[in-house]
Amino acid sequence: MTLTPAASDAPSVPSGGTGVNRSVDERAVPRIEDSVTPGEQPRDFLERYYECRYLLDCREAGHDYRLLFHSNGLIVVMLAPSHPLTTTGTDVTGIDFQVTEHTNRLENRVQGKGKRGAQVVTAEAPLSRVTCADGAQYVIPACARGKLIQLNEKLRSQPQLLTTHSGGEGFVAIILPKLGASSGQKAGTVDCAEYARRRAASAPAAGQDSAGSAACSERDC
């Protein structure tokens, strides 16, 4: 028995070879212009593709780090504005990636899609040791568990970027968690609003350079 579809059940036919389906109600598809609010500032690259989180008191009290979670799972590790290296205003004179007698982060070699050869790190594993002009030393941890995909080798020749441009050129490293594990790395971190609330007491007076600010703005995230 052969069934003949009613007119309303017939498959739609593209019109004039344009690929436009005549059965689609054009009014149901919003125009791209309607997705933008007139006068509203477009979101920048970081706001579109990264989620900004903060890891507080990592290894030591007050040692805070900013973690940018990319939509593809990668995690960018940076100093938070409230980290002692940024709040004290001390000059960074050197960064050593030889973290143990047998482990040098600069020997990290990454190959292929599987990132073969990448060093596997835990959240508290040291990535580098920072020396300051006043003699103070700091250990920068990985802050996330996964494969070490990239170190910011620019810090070797320009260590001051770690504090002067902590939210950009002075990033520390990029970590790749196991597939599907990126969201789990957010456990124990806080969002920008909670970070600002917890560190509000250490916020600087108006006019201080943002590098030493404990406040978190939307632009920072």
GROMACS .gro file of C-alpha atoms in nm:
model
  221
    1MET     CA    1   0.000   0.000   0.000
    2THR     CA    2   0.147   0.329  -0.110
    3LEU     CA    3   0.089   0.643   0.095
    4THR     CA    4   0.081   0.976  -0.082
    5PRO     CA    5   0.196   1.258   0.145
    6ALA     CA    6  -0.035   1.549   0.186
    7ALA     CA    7   0.078   1.886   0.059
    8SER     CA    8   0.173   1.999   0.408
    9ASP     CA    9   0.386   1.685   0.453
   10ALA     CA   10   0.578   1.719   0.129
   11PRO     CA   11   0.949   1.782   0.162
   12SER     CA   12   1.060   2.139   0.110
   13VAL     CA   13   1.241   2.231  -0.211
   14PRO     CA   14   1.531   2.475  -0.240
   15SER     CA   15   1.436   2.782  -0.440
   16GLY     CA   16   1.620   2.869  -0.757
   17GLY     CA   17   1.939   2.685  -0.664
   18THR     CA   18   2.008   2.938  -0.392
   19GLY     CA   19   1.996   2.678  -0.119
   20VAL     CA   20   1.721   2.870   0.062
   21ASN     CA   21   1.455   2.641   0.206
   22ARG     CA   22   1.115   2.786   0.121
   23SER     CA   23   0.950   2.597   0.405
   24VAL     CA   24   1.150   2.789   0.665
   25ASP     CA   25   0.971   3.079   0.821
   26GLU     CA   26   1.222   3.360   0.783
   27ARG     CA   27   1.068   3.539   1.078
   28ALA     CA   28   1.181   3.254   1.306
   29VAL     CA   29   1.548   3.323   1.228
   30PRO     CA   30   1.673   3.635   1.410
   31ARG     CA   31   1.882   3.880   1.215
   32ILE     CA   32   2.246   3.905   1.318
   33GLU     CA   33   2.199   4.280   1.368
   34ASP     CA   34   1.950   4.202   1.643
   35SER     CA   35   2.219   4.022   1.846
   36VAL     CA   36   2.403   4.350   1.906
   37THR     CA   37   2.275   4.620   2.137
   38PRO     CA   38   2.336   4.968   1.990
   39GLY     CA   39   2.591   5.160   2.196
   40GLU     CA   40   2.706   4.849   2.382
   41GLN     CA   41   3.082   4.789   2.383
   42PRO     CA   42   3.167   4.458   2.212
   43ARG     CA   43   3.329   4.195   2.430
   44ASP     CA   44   3.703   4.159   2.379
   45PHE     CA   45   3.884   3.837   2.290
   46LEU     CA   46   3.934   3.725   2.651
   47GLU     CA   47   3.571   3.783   2.742
   48ARG     CA   48   3.448   3.586   2.442
   49TYR     CA   49   3.667   3.277   2.471
   50TYR     CA   50   3.793   3.257   2.830
   51GLU     CA   51   3.636   3.222   3.170
   52CYS     CA   52   3.834   3.401   3.438
   53ARG     CA   53   3.873   3.223   3.775
   54TYR     CA   54   4.100   3.273   4.073
   55LEU     CA   55   4.288   3.023   4.285
   56LEU     CA   56   4.349   3.173   4.629
   57ASP     CA   57   4.620   3.093   4.883
   58CYS     CA   58   4.793   2.834   4.665
   59ARG     CA   59   5.083   2.680   4.859
   60GLU     CA   60   5.102   2.990   5.080
   61ALA     CA   61   4.857   3.242   5.225
   62GLY     CA   62   4.803   3.537   4.994
   63HIS     CA   63   4.959   3.367   4.693
   64ASP     CA   64   4.674   3.408   4.447
   65TYR     CA   65   4.666   3.315   4.081
   66ARG     CA   66   4.443   3.400   3.788
   67LEU     CA   67   4.337   3.108   3.569
   68LEU     CA   68   4.185   3.163   3.226
   69PHE     CA   69   3.979   2.865   3.113
   70HIS     CA   70   3.954   2.851   2.734
   71SER     CA   71   3.653   2.700   2.563
   72ASN     CA   72   3.882   2.429   2.418
   73GLY     CA   73   3.995   2.315   2.764
   74LEU     CA   74   4.331   2.492   2.789
   75ILE     CA   75   4.414   2.679   3.110
   76VAL     CA   76   4.636   2.990   3.111
   77VAL     CA   77   4.816   3.049   3.442
   78MET     CA   78   4.888   3.406   3.555
   79LEU     CA   79   4.963   3.595   3.874
   80ALA     CA   80   4.657   3.752   4.034
   81PRO     CA   81   4.673   4.127   4.108
   82SER     CA   82   4.680   4.040   4.480
   83HIS     CA   83   4.988   3.815   4.460
   84PRO     CA   84   5.278   3.947   4.676
   85LEU     CA   85   5.496   3.985   4.368
   86THR     CA   86   5.257   4.248   4.232
   87THR     CA   87   5.147   4.414   4.556
   88THR     CA   88   5.494   4.471   4.703
   89GLY     CA   89   5.625   4.646   4.393
   90THR     CA   90   5.953   4.459   4.413
   91ASP     CA   91   6.169   4.421   4.102
   92VAL     CA   92   6.192   4.071   3.955
   93THR     CA   93   6.554   4.005   3.861
   94GLY     CA   94   6.541   3.643   3.747
   95ILE     CA   95   6.326   3.338   3.684
   96ASP     CA   96   6.470   2.987   3.707
   97PHE     CA   97   6.288   2.697   3.544
   98GLN     CA   98   6.522   2.438   3.696
   99VAL     CA   99   6.274   2.343   3.967
  100THR     CA  100   6.453   2.032   4.099
  101GLU     CA  101   6.787   1.866   4.043
  102HIS     CA  102   6.643   1.651   3.766
  103THR     CA  103   6.356   1.864   3.635
  104ASN     CA  104   6.397   2.164   3.410
  105ARG     CA  105   6.070   2.298   3.272
  106LEU     CA  106   6.251   2.435   2.968
  107GLU     CA  107   6.327   2.078   2.862
  108ASN     CA  108   5.955   2.026   2.808
  109ARG     CA  109   5.902   1.902   2.453
  110VAL     CA  110   5.553   1.879   2.307
  111GLN     CA  111   5.478   1.689   1.986
  112GLY     CA  112   5.165   1.608   1.787
  113LYS     CA  113   4.797   1.626   1.867
  114GLY     CA  114   4.843   1.402   2.170
  115LYS     CA  115   5.101   1.648   2.310
  116ARG     CA  116   5.349   1.364   2.349
  117GLY     CA  117   5.654   1.444   2.556
  118ALA     CA  118   5.481   1.712   2.762
  119GLN     CA  119   5.564   1.711   3.130
  120VAL     CA  120   5.268   1.618   3.350
  121VAL     CA  121   5.220   1.849   3.645
  122THR     CA  122   4.999   1.863   3.952
  123ALA     CA  123   4.836   2.179   4.082
  124GLU     CA  124   5.112   2.240   4.338
  125ALA     CA  125   5.404   2.130   4.121
  126PRO     CA  126   5.656   2.415   4.079
  127LEU     CA  127   5.689   2.573   3.735
  128SER     CA  128   5.956   2.827   3.819
  129ARG     CA  129   6.145   3.000   4.099
  130VAL     CA  130   6.142   3.378   4.101
  131THR     CA  131   6.418   3.593   4.251
  132CYS     CA  132   6.362   3.958   4.340
  133ALA     CA  133   6.597   4.253   4.388
  134ASP     CA  134   6.532   4.255   4.762
  135GLY     CA  135   6.645   3.894   4.788
  136ALA     CA  136   6.296   3.749   4.824
  137GLN     CA  137   6.220   3.427   4.636
  138TYR     CA  138   5.890   3.283   4.524
  139VAL     CA  139   5.785   2.948   4.379
  140ILE     CA  140   5.522   2.967   4.105
  141PRO     CA  141   5.305   2.650   4.097
  142ALA     CA  142   5.117   2.502   3.801
  143CYS     CA  143   4.780   2.567   3.970
  144ALA     CA  144   4.617   2.294   3.757
  145ARG     CA  145   4.673   1.927   3.686
  146GLY     CA  146   4.754   1.827   3.329
  147LYS     CA  147   5.016   1.848   3.057
  148LEU     CA  148   5.249   2.145   3.041
  149ILE     CA  149   5.183   2.272   2.690
  150GLN     CA  150   5.373   2.599   2.696
  151LEU     CA  151   5.600   2.802   2.919
  152ASN     CA  152   5.634   3.174   2.868
  153GLU     CA  153   6.001   3.170   2.774
  154LYS     CA  154   5.991   3.546   2.721
  155LEU     CA  155   6.016   3.571   3.100
  156ARG     CA  156   6.376   3.448   3.081
  157SER     CA  157   6.493   3.770   2.914
  158GLN     CA  158   6.218   3.998   3.047
  159PRO     CA  159   6.136   3.869   3.398
  160GLN     CA  160   5.973   4.200   3.493
  161LEU     CA  161   5.680   4.114   3.264
  162LEU     CA  162   5.565   3.874   3.534
  163THR     CA  163   5.450   4.172   3.742
  164THR     CA  164   5.419   4.463   3.498
  165HIS     CA  165   5.203   4.268   3.252
  166SER     CA  166   5.076   3.982   3.467
  167GLY     CA  167   4.743   3.970   3.283
  168GLY     CA  168   4.892   3.938   2.936
  169GLU     CA  169   5.252   3.913   2.814
  170GLY     CA  170   5.360   3.810   3.162
  171PHE     CA  171   5.154   3.491   3.176
  172VAL     CA  172   5.333   3.196   3.332
  173ALA     CA  173   5.224   2.886   3.141
  174ILE     CA  174   4.950   2.699   2.958
  175ILE     CA  175   4.820   2.369   3.095
  176LEU     CA  176   4.610   2.107   2.915
  177PRO     CA  177   4.400   1.890   3.150
  178LYS     CA  178   4.280   1.545   3.052
  179LEU     CA  179   3.995   1.543   2.804
  180GLY     CA  180   3.679   1.656   2.979
  181ALA     CA  181   3.859   1.741   3.302
  182SER     CA  182   3.890   2.116   3.251
  183SER     CA  183   3.563   2.200   3.426
  184GLY     CA  184   3.666   1.986   3.723
  185GLN     CA  185   3.976   2.203   3.764
  186LYS     CA  186   3.749   2.490   3.863
  187ALA     CA  187   3.679   2.325   4.198
  188GLY     CA  188   3.841   2.534   4.466
  189THR     CA  189   3.855   2.847   4.250
  190VAL     CA  190   3.635   3.157   4.272
  191ASP     CA  191   3.487   3.389   4.011
  192CYS     CA  192   3.574   3.757   3.971
  193ALA     CA  193   3.301   3.884   4.202
  194GLU     CA  194   3.399   3.650   4.486
  195TYR     CA  195   3.767   3.727   4.435
  196ALA     CA  196   3.701   4.101   4.459
  197ARG     CA  197   3.493   4.050   4.774
  198ARG     CA  198   3.760   3.842   4.949
  199ARG     CA  199   4.047   4.068   4.854
  200ALA     CA  200   3.864   4.400   4.894
  201ALA     CA  201   4.048   4.473   5.218
  202SER     CA  202   4.379   4.479   5.032
  203ALA     CA  203   4.259   4.696   4.745
  204PRO     CA  204   4.485   5.001   4.686
  205ALA     CA  205   4.386   5.364   4.699
  206ALA     CA  206   4.243   5.525   4.389
  207GLY     CA  207   4.502   5.600   4.125
  208GLN     CA  208   4.736   5.310   4.203
  209ASP     CA  209   4.861   5.111   3.907
  210SER     CA  210   4.634   4.818   3.822
  211ALA     CA  211   4.934   4.583   3.843
  212GLY     CA  212   4.917   4.614   4.220
  213SER     CA  213   4.541   4.619   4.249
  214ALA     CA  214   4.353   4.345   4.425
  215ALA     CA  215   4.029   4.447   4.259
  216CYS     CA  216   3.898   4.256   3.959
  217SER     CA  217   3.727   4.442   3.678
  218GLU     CA  218   3.528   4.300   3.390
  219ARG     CA  219   3.812   4.397   3.158
  220ASP     CA  220   4.056   4.191   3.367
  221CYS     CA  221   3.838   3.887   3.311
   0.00000   0.00000   0.00000
